[in-house]
Coordinates of C-alpha atoms in Angstrom, one line a residue:
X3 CA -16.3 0.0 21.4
X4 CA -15.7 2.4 18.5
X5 CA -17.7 5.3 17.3
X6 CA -18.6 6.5 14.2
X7 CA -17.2 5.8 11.2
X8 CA -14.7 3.3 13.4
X9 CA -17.7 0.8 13.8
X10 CA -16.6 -1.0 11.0
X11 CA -13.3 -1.1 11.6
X12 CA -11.0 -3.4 12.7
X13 CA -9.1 -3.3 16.1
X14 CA -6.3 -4.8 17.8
X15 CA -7.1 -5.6 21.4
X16 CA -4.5 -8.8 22.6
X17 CA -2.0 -6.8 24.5
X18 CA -3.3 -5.8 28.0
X19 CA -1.3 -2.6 27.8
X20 CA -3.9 -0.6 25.2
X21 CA -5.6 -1.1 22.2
X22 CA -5.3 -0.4 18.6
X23 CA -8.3 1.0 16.2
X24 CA -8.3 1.7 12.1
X25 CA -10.6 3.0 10.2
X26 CA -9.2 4.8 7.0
X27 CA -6.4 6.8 6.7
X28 CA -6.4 7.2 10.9
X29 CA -4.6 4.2 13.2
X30 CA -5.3 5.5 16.8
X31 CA -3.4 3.4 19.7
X32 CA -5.3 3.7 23.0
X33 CA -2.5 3.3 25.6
X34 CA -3.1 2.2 29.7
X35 CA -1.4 3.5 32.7
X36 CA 0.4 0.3 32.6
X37 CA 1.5 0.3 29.0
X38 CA 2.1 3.9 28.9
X39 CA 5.0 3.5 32.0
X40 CA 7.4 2.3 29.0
X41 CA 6.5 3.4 25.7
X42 CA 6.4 7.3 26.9
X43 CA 10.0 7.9 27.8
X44 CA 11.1 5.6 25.1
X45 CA 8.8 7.7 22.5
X46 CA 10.8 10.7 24.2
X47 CA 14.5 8.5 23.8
X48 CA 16.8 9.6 20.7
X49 CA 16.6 5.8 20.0
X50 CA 12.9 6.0 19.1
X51 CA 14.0 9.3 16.8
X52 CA 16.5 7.6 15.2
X53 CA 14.3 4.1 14.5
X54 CA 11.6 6.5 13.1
X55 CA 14.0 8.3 11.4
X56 CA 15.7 5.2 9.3
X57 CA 11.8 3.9 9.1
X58 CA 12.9 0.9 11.1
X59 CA 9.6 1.8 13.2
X60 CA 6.6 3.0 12.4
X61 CA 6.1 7.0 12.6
X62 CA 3.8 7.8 15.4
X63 CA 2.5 11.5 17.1
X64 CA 1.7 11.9 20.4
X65 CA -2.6 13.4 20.4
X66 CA -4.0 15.4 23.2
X67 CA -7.4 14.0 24.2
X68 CA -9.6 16.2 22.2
X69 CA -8.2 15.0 19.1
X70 CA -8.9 11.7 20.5
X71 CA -12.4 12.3 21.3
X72 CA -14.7 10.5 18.9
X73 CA -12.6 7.3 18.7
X74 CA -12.8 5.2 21.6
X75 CA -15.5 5.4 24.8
X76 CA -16.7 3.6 27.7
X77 CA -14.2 1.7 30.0
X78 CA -11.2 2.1 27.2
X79 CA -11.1 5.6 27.4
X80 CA -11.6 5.8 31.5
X81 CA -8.2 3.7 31.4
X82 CA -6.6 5.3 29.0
X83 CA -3.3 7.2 29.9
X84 CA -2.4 8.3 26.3
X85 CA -3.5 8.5 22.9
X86 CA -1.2 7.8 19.8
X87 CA -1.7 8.2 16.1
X88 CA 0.3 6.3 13.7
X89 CA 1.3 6.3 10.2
X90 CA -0.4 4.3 8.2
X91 CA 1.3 1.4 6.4
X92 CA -0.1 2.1 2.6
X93 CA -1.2 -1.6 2.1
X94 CA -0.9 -4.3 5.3
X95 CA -0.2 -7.9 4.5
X96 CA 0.2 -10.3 6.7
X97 CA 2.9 -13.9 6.7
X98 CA 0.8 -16.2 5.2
X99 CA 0.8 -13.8 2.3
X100 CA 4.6 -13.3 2.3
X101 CA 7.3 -15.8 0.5
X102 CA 9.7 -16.9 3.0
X103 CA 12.4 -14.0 2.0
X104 CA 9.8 -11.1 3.5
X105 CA 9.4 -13.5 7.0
X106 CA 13.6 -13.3 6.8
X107 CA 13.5 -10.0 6.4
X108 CA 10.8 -9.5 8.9
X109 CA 12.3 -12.1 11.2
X110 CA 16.3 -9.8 11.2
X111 CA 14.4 -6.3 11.6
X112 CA 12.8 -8.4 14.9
X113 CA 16.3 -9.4 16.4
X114 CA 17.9 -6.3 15.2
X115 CA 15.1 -3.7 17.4
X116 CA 15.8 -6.1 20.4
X117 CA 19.2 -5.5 20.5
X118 CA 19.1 -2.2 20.3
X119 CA 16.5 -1.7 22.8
X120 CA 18.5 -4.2 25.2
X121 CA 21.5 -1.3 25.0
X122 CA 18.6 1.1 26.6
X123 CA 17.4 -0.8 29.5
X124 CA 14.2 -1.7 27.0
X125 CA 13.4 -4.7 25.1
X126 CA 11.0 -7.1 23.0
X127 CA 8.1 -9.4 25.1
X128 CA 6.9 -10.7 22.2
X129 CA 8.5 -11.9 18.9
X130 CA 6.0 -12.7 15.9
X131 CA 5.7 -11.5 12.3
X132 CA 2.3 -10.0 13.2
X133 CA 4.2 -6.9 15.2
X134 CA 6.0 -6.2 11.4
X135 CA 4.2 -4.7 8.3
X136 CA 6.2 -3.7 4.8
X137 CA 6.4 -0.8 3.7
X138 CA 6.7 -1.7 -0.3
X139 CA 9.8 -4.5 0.5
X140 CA 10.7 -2.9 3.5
X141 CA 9.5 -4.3 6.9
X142 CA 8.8 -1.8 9.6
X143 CA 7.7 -2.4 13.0
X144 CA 4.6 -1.5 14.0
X145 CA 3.5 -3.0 17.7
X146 CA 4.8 -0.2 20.2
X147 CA 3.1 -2.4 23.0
X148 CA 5.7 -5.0 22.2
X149 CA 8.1 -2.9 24.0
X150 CA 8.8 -2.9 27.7
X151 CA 11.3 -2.0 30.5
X152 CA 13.8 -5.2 31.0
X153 CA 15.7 -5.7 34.0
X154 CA 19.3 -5.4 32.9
X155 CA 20.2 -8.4 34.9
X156 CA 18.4 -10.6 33.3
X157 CA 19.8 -12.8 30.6
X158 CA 16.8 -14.4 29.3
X159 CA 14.9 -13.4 26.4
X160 CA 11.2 -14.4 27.6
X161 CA 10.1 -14.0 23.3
X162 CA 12.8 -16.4 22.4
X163 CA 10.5 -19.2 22.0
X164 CA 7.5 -17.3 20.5
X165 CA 10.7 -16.4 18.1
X166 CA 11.7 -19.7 17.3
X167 CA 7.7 -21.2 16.7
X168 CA 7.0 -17.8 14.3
X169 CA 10.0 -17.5 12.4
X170 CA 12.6 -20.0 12.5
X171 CA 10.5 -23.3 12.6
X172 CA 8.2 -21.9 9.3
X173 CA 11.2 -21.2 7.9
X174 CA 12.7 -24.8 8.2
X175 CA 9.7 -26.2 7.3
X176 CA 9.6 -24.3 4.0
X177 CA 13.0 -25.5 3.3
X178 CA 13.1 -29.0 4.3
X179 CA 9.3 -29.8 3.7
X180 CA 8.3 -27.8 0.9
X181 CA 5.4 -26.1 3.6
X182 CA 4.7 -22.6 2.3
X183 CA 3.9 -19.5 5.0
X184 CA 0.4 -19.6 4.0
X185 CA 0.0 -23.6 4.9
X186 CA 1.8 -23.0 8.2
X187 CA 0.0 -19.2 9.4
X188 CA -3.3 -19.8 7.5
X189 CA -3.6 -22.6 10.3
X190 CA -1.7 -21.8 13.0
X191 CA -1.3 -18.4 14.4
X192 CA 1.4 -18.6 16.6
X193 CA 3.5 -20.7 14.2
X194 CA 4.8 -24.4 14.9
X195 CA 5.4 -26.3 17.5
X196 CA 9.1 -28.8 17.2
X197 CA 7.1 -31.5 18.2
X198 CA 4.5 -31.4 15.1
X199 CA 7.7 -30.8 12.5
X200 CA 9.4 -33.3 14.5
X201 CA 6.5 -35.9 13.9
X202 CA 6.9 -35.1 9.7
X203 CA 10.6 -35.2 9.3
X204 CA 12.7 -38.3 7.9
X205 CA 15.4 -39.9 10.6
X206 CA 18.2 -38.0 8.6
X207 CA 16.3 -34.7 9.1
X208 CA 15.5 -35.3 12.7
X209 CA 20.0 -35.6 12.9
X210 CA 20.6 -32.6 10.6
X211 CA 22.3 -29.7 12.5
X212 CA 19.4 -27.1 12.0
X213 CA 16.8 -30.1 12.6
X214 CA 18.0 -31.5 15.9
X215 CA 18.5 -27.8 17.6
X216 CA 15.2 -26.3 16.8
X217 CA 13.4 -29.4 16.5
X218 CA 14.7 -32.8 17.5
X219 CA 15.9 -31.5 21.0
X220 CA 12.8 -29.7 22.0
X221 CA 10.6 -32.2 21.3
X222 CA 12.4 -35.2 22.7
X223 CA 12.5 -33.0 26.3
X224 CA 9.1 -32.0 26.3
X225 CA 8.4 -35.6 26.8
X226 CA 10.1 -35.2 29.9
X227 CA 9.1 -32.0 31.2
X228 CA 6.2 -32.8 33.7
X229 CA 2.9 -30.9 33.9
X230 CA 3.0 -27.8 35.5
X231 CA 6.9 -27.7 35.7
X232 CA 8.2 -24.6 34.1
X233 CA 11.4 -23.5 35.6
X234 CA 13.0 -22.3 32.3
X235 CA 10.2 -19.1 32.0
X236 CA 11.0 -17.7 35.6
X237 CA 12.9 -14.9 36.3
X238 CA 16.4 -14.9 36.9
X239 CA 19.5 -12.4 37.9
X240 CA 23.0 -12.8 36.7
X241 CA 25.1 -11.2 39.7
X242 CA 27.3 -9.5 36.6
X243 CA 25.0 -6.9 34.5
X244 CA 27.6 -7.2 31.6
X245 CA 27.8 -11.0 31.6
X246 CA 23.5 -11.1 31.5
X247 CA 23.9 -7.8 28.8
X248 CA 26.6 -10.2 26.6
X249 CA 24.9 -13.6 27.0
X250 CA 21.9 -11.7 25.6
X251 CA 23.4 -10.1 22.6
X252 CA 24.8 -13.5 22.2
X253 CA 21.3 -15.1 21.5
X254 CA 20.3 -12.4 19.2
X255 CA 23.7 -13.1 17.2
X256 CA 22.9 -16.5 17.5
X257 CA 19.3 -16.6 15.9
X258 CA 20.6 -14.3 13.4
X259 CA 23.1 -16.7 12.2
X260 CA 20.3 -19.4 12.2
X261 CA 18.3 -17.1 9.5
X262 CA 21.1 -17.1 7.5
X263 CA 21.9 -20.6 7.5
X264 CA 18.1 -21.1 6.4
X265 CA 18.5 -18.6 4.1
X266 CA 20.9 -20.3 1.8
X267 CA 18.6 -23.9 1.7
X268 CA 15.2 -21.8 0.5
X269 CA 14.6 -22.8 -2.8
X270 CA 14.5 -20.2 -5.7
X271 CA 13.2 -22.2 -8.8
X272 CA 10.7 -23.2 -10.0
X273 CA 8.1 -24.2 -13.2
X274 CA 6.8 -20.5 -13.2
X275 CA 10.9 -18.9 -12.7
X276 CA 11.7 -19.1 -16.2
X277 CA 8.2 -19.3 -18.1
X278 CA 8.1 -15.7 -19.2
X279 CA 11.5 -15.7 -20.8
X280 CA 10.8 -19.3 -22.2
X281 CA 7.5 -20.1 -23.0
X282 CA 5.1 -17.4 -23.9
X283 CA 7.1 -14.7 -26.5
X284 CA 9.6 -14.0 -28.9
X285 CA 11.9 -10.8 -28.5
X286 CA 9.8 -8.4 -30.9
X287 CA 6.3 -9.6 -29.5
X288 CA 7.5 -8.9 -26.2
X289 CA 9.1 -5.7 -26.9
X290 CA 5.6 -4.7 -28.3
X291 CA 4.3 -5.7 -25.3
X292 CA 6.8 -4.2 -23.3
X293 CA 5.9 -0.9 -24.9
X294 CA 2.5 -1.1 -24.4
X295 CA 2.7 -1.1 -21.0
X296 CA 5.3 1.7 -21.2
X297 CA 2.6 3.5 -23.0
X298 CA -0.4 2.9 -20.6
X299 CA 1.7 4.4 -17.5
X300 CA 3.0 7.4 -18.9
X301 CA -0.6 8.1 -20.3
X302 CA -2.5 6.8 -16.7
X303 CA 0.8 7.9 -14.1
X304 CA -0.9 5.9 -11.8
X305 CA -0.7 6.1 -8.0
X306 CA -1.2 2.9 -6.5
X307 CA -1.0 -0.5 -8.9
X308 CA -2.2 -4.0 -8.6
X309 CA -0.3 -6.6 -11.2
X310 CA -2.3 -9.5 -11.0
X311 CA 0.4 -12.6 -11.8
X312 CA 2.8 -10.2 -11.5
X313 CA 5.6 -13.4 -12.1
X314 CA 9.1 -12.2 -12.0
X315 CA 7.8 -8.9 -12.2
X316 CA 9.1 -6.9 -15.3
X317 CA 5.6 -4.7 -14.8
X318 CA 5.8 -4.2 -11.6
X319 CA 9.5 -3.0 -11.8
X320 CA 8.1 -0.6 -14.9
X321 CA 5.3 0.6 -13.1
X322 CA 7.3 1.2 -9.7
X323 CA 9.8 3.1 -11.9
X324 CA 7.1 5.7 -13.6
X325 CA 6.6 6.3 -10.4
X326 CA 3.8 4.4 -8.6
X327 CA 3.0 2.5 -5.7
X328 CA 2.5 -1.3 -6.5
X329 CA 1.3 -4.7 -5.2
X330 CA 2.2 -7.3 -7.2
X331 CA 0.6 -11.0 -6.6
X332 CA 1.5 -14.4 -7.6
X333 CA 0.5 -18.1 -6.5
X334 CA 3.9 -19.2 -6.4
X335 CA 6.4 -18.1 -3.6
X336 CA 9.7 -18.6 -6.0
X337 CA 8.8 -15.6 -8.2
X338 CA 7.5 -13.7 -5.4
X339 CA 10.7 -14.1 -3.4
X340 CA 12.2 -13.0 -6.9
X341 CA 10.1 -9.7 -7.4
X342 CA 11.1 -8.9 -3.5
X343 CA 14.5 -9.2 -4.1
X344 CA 14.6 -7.0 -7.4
X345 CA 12.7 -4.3 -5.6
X346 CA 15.0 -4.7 -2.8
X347 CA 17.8 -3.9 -4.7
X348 CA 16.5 -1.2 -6.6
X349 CA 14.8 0.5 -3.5
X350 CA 11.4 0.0 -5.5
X351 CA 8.1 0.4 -4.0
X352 CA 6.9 -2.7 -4.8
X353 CA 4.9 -5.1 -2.1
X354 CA 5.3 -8.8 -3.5
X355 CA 2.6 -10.9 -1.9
X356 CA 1.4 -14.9 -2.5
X357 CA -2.1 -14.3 -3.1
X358 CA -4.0 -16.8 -5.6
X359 CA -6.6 -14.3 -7.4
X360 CA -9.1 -17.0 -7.4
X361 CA -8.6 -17.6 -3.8
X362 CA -7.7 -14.6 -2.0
X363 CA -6.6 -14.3 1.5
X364 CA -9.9 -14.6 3.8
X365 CA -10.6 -12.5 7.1
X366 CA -9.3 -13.6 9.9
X367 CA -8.9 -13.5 13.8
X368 CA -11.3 -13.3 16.5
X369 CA -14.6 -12.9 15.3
X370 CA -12.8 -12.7 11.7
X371 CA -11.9 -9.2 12.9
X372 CA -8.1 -8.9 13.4
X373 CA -6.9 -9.7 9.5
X374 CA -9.3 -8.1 6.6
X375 CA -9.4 -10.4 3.7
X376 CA -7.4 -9.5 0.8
X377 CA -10.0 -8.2 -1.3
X378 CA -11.4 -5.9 1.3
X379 CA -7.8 -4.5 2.0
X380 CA -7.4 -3.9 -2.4
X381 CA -10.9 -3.3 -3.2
X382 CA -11.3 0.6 -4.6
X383 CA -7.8 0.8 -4.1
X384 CA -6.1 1.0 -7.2
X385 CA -6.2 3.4 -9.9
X386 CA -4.6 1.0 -12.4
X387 CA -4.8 -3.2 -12.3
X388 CA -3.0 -5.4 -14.4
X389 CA -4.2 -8.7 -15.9
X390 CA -1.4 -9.4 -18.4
X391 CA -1.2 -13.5 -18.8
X392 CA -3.2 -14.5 -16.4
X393 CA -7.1 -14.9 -18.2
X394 CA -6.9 -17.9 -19.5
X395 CA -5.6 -19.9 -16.0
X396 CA -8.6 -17.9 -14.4
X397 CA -10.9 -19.3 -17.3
X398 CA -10.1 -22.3 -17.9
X399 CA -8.0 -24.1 -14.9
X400 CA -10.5 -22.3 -12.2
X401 CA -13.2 -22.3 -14.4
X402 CA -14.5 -18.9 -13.3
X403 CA -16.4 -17.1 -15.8
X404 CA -15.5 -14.1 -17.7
X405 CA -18.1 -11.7 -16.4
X406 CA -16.8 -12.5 -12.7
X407 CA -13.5 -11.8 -13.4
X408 CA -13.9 -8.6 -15.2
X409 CA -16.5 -7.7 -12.2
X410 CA -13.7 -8.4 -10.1
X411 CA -11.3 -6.0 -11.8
X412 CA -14.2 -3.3 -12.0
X413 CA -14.1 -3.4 -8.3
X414 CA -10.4 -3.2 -7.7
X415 CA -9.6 -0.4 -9.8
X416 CA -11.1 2.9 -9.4
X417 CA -9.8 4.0 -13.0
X418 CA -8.2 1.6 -15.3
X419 CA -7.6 -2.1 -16.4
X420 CA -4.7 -3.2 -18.3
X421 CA -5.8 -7.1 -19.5
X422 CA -4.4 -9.2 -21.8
X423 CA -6.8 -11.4 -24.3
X424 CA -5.6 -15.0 -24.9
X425 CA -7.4 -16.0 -27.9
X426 CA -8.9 -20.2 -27.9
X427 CA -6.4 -20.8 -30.6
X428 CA -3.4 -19.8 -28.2
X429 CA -0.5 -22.5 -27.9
X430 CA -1.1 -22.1 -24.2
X431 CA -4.2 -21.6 -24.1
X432 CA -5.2 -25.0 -26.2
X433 CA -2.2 -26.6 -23.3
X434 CA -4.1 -25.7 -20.9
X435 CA -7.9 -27.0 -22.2
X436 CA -6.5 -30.6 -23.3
X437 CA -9.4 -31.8 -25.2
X438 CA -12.1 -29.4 -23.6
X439 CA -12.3 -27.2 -26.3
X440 CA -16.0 -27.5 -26.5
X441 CA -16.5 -26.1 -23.1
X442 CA -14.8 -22.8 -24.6
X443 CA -16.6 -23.2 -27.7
X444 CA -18.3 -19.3 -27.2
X445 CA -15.2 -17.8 -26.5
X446 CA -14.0 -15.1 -28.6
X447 CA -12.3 -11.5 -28.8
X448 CA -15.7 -11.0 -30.0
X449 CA -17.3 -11.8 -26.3
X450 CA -14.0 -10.7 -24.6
X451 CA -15.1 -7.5 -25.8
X452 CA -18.6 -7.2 -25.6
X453 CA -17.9 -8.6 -21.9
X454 CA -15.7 -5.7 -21.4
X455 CA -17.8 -3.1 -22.6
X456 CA -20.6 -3.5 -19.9
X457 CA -17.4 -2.6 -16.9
X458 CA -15.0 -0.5 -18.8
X459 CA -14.6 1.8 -22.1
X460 CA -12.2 0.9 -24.4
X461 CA -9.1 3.3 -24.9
X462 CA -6.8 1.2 -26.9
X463 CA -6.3 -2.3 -28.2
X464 CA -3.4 -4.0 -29.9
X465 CA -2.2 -7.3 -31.2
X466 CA 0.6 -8.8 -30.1
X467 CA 2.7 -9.7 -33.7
X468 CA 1.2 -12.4 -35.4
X469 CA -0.1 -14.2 -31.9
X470 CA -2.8 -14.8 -30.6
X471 CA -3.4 -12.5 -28.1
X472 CA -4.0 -8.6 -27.7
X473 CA -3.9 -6.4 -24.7
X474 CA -6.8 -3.9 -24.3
X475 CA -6.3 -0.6 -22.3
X476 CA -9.7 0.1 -20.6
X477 CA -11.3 2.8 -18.5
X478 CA -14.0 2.0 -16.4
X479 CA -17.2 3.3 -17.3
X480 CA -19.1 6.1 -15.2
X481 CA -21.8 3.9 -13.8
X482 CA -19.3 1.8 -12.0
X483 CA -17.1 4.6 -10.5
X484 CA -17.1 5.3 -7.1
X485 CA -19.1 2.1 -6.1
X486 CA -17.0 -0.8 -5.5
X487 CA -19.2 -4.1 -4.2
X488 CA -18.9 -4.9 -0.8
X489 CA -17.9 -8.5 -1.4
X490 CA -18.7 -9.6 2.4
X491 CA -22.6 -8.7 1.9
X492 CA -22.1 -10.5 -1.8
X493 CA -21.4 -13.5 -0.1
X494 CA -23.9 -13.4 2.3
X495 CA -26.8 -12.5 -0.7
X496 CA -25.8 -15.1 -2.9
X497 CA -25.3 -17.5 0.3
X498 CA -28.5 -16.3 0.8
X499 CA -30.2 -17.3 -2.4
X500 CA -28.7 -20.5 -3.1
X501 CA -30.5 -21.5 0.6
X502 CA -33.5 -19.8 0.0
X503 CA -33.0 -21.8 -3.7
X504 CA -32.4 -25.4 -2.2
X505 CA -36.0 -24.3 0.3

């Protein structure tokens, strides 16, 4: 139980060794007797300095009880041994958000940690994406309670399975199947099993080097393995501490090798890859556009930046250059995996998520309490949004209504909306209607506008050259500031009324 302003929050509670509460800018980590037998002479280590240090893990302070007080009562606090506070991670996201580079990424920093904890008589007991978070592109590690005291004798890495099922197996299946993270973590937690890929792949798959290790052979002996047999998870002792120290660095090598043979087969085109360069302007519209937006952060130096269909992400790069902090979301995983890799390189604080707008990530977990949804995590959290390109798939190919999607923005940014108008007459916007033009027959800059005006104040407007479409800087308007919707009691109202509607 939480008190206070932690009753809404959400908590992490799966690991027997403590428990895990946030609630704004505080992350408190309740930890038991039993938990608190590893993780407090590793927090006192040099190793858990320097992983801090190089932001491999996450930062976390050591609180005397009274500054615990307040957070956590009844039986959690009788059997609680320590209390930790953690640094925030500015904006969570979770696998079935990432494109398969991030889960990579996320998937190395894993194997990396356990080897270096194996050198200190410590190691991993788990192994899933959930214990990473990014920091912009940068994974860091953020489940403490994932850490325990290994016998050095032992050559077996319990996790390696949990490893395989979270990371490598949704990896192959990305590559060879065309399954995206979402389809796989959306749907099953704990990742795949080899004997549900196995039941999917082709006969030349099921023979394919990658295939037949992490697949093929596991599923073809767990028809043998009886019921109740499990004589590969019980402990074991190598006489020869080195020999169980090397045949343990071996598998970490090992795995890591796998992640960079699946590297090299995930695919990095697609439609949307090109599009910008290709389809939409020529070079002096887009250098008009291009300083527009130049314009707009200078003037608004944002802090923390949302680019809605961010695609390759020449915005988001701008805006993470001027200076801010920025999510930038897309549908499709190609030019997400793109975006990561640019802010990789230029050491960008950029976090590239696959989010579809019009479907954003829901709550999930136990009880729907472990993963907020998307829009609860970005809701009042950006001072700046960007919309540029994306209206008219909103419009017409979701058919979501105008109003909506500029309440939308008026709840995501607590100061300004960069939006781009694609007028009816637009080549793409015509492509995209294919004889339904009479459905759009209202729709004008005329109601774009007057649409905008009951959200946001207009600070500038501009047309693109001779095209079509205009972007619109806009500041949103008094009455709306400080009071984003809750969109969880929005569902339930209009849920509500469409019940009370049918009688």
């Amino acid at each position: 139980m939480v008190l206070g302003e932690m009753t809404n929050s959400f908590s992490s509670f799966r690991d027997p060794g403590g428990r895990v509460f946030i609630s704004g800018k505080r992350v408190i980590r309740a930890i038991n007797k039993e938990g608190s037998r590893t993780l407090i002479p590793f927090l006192n280590s040099a190793l858990a300095s320097q992983l801090i240090a190089s932001g491999q893990l996450v930062k976390t302070f050591m609180l005397d009880s009274s500054a615990g007080s307040g957070f956590v009562v009844g039986e959690i606090v009788n059997n609680t041994e320590i209390l930790l506070e953690h640094e925030k991670i500015p904006f969570p996201s979770y696998p079935y958000e990432w494109p398969p580079e991030m889960l990579l990424s996320a998937g190395r920093l894993t194997l990396r940690l356990a080897e270096l904890l194996q050198r200190n008589g410590i190691g991993l007991k788990d192994a899933t994406p959930y214990n990473v978070l990014f920091r912009g592109s940068t994974p860091v590690f953020v489940d403490l309670l994932s850490i325990e005291r290994r016998d050095e004798r032992d050559p077996i890495w319990q996790a390696e399975a949990q490893f395989e099922r979270t990371f490598v197996l949704p990896l192959l299946a990305n590559a060879s199947l065309g399954f995206s993270l979402g389809e796989v973590f959306l749907v099953h937690r704990d990742g795949l099993e080899p004997e549900k890929l196995y039941r999917m792949s082709s006969s030349l798959q099921k023979i394919s080097s990658l295939f037949f290790r992490f697949v093929t052979l596991p599923a073809l002996l767990g028809k043998t393995q009886r019921p109740g047999k499990n004589d590969a998870y019980r402990p074991r002792r190598s006489a020869d501490k080195e020999r169980a120290q090397f045949a343990l660095r071996f598998l970490y090598r090992r795995l890591n090798r796998h992640l960079t043979r699946l590297e090299t087969r995930l695919s990095r085109t697609s439609h949307w890859v090109d599009y910008m360069s290709h389809n939409t302007y020529d070079a002096e519209q887009f250098a008009l556009k291009c300083r527009f937006v130049e314009d707009t952060l200078s003037e608004c130096a944002p802090r923390q930046t949302l680019d809605v269909g961010c695609n390759i992400g020449h915005f988001s790069l701008m805006a993470a250059k001027c200076g801010s902090s920025v999510v930038a979301t897309d549908i499709d995983p190609a030019v997400v995996g793109t975006v990561w890799h640019s802010a990789r390189r230029a050491n960008l604080e950029i976090l590239p998520l696959v989010v579809d707008i019009s479907r954003p990530s829901p709550r999930l977990g136990w009880r729907n309490t472990e993963q907020p949804s998307f829009l609860e995590r970005a809701t009042g959290y950006f001072d700046l949004v960007l919309m540029l390109g994306i209206i008219h798939h909103l419009l017409v190919n979701e058919r979501i209504p105008l109003e909506e999607i500029l309440d939308l923005a008026s709840t995501l940014t607590t100061k300004y909306l960069l939006i781009e108008f694609i007028g009816p007459e637009d080549a793409m916007f015509l492509h995209l209607v294919r004889g339904r033009e009479k459905l759009f027959g209202f729709y004008s800059r005329e109601y774009f506008e007057t649409g905008c005006h009951k959200y946001f104040d207009l600070v500038r407007s501009v047309r693109i050259g001779e095209s079509q479409r205009w972007l619109y800087l806009l500041k949103k308007r008094e009455a709306c500031q400080g009071q984003p919707r809750d969109f969880l009691e929005q569902t339930r109202v209009s849920s509500q009324s469409v019940v009370s509607a049918l009688g």
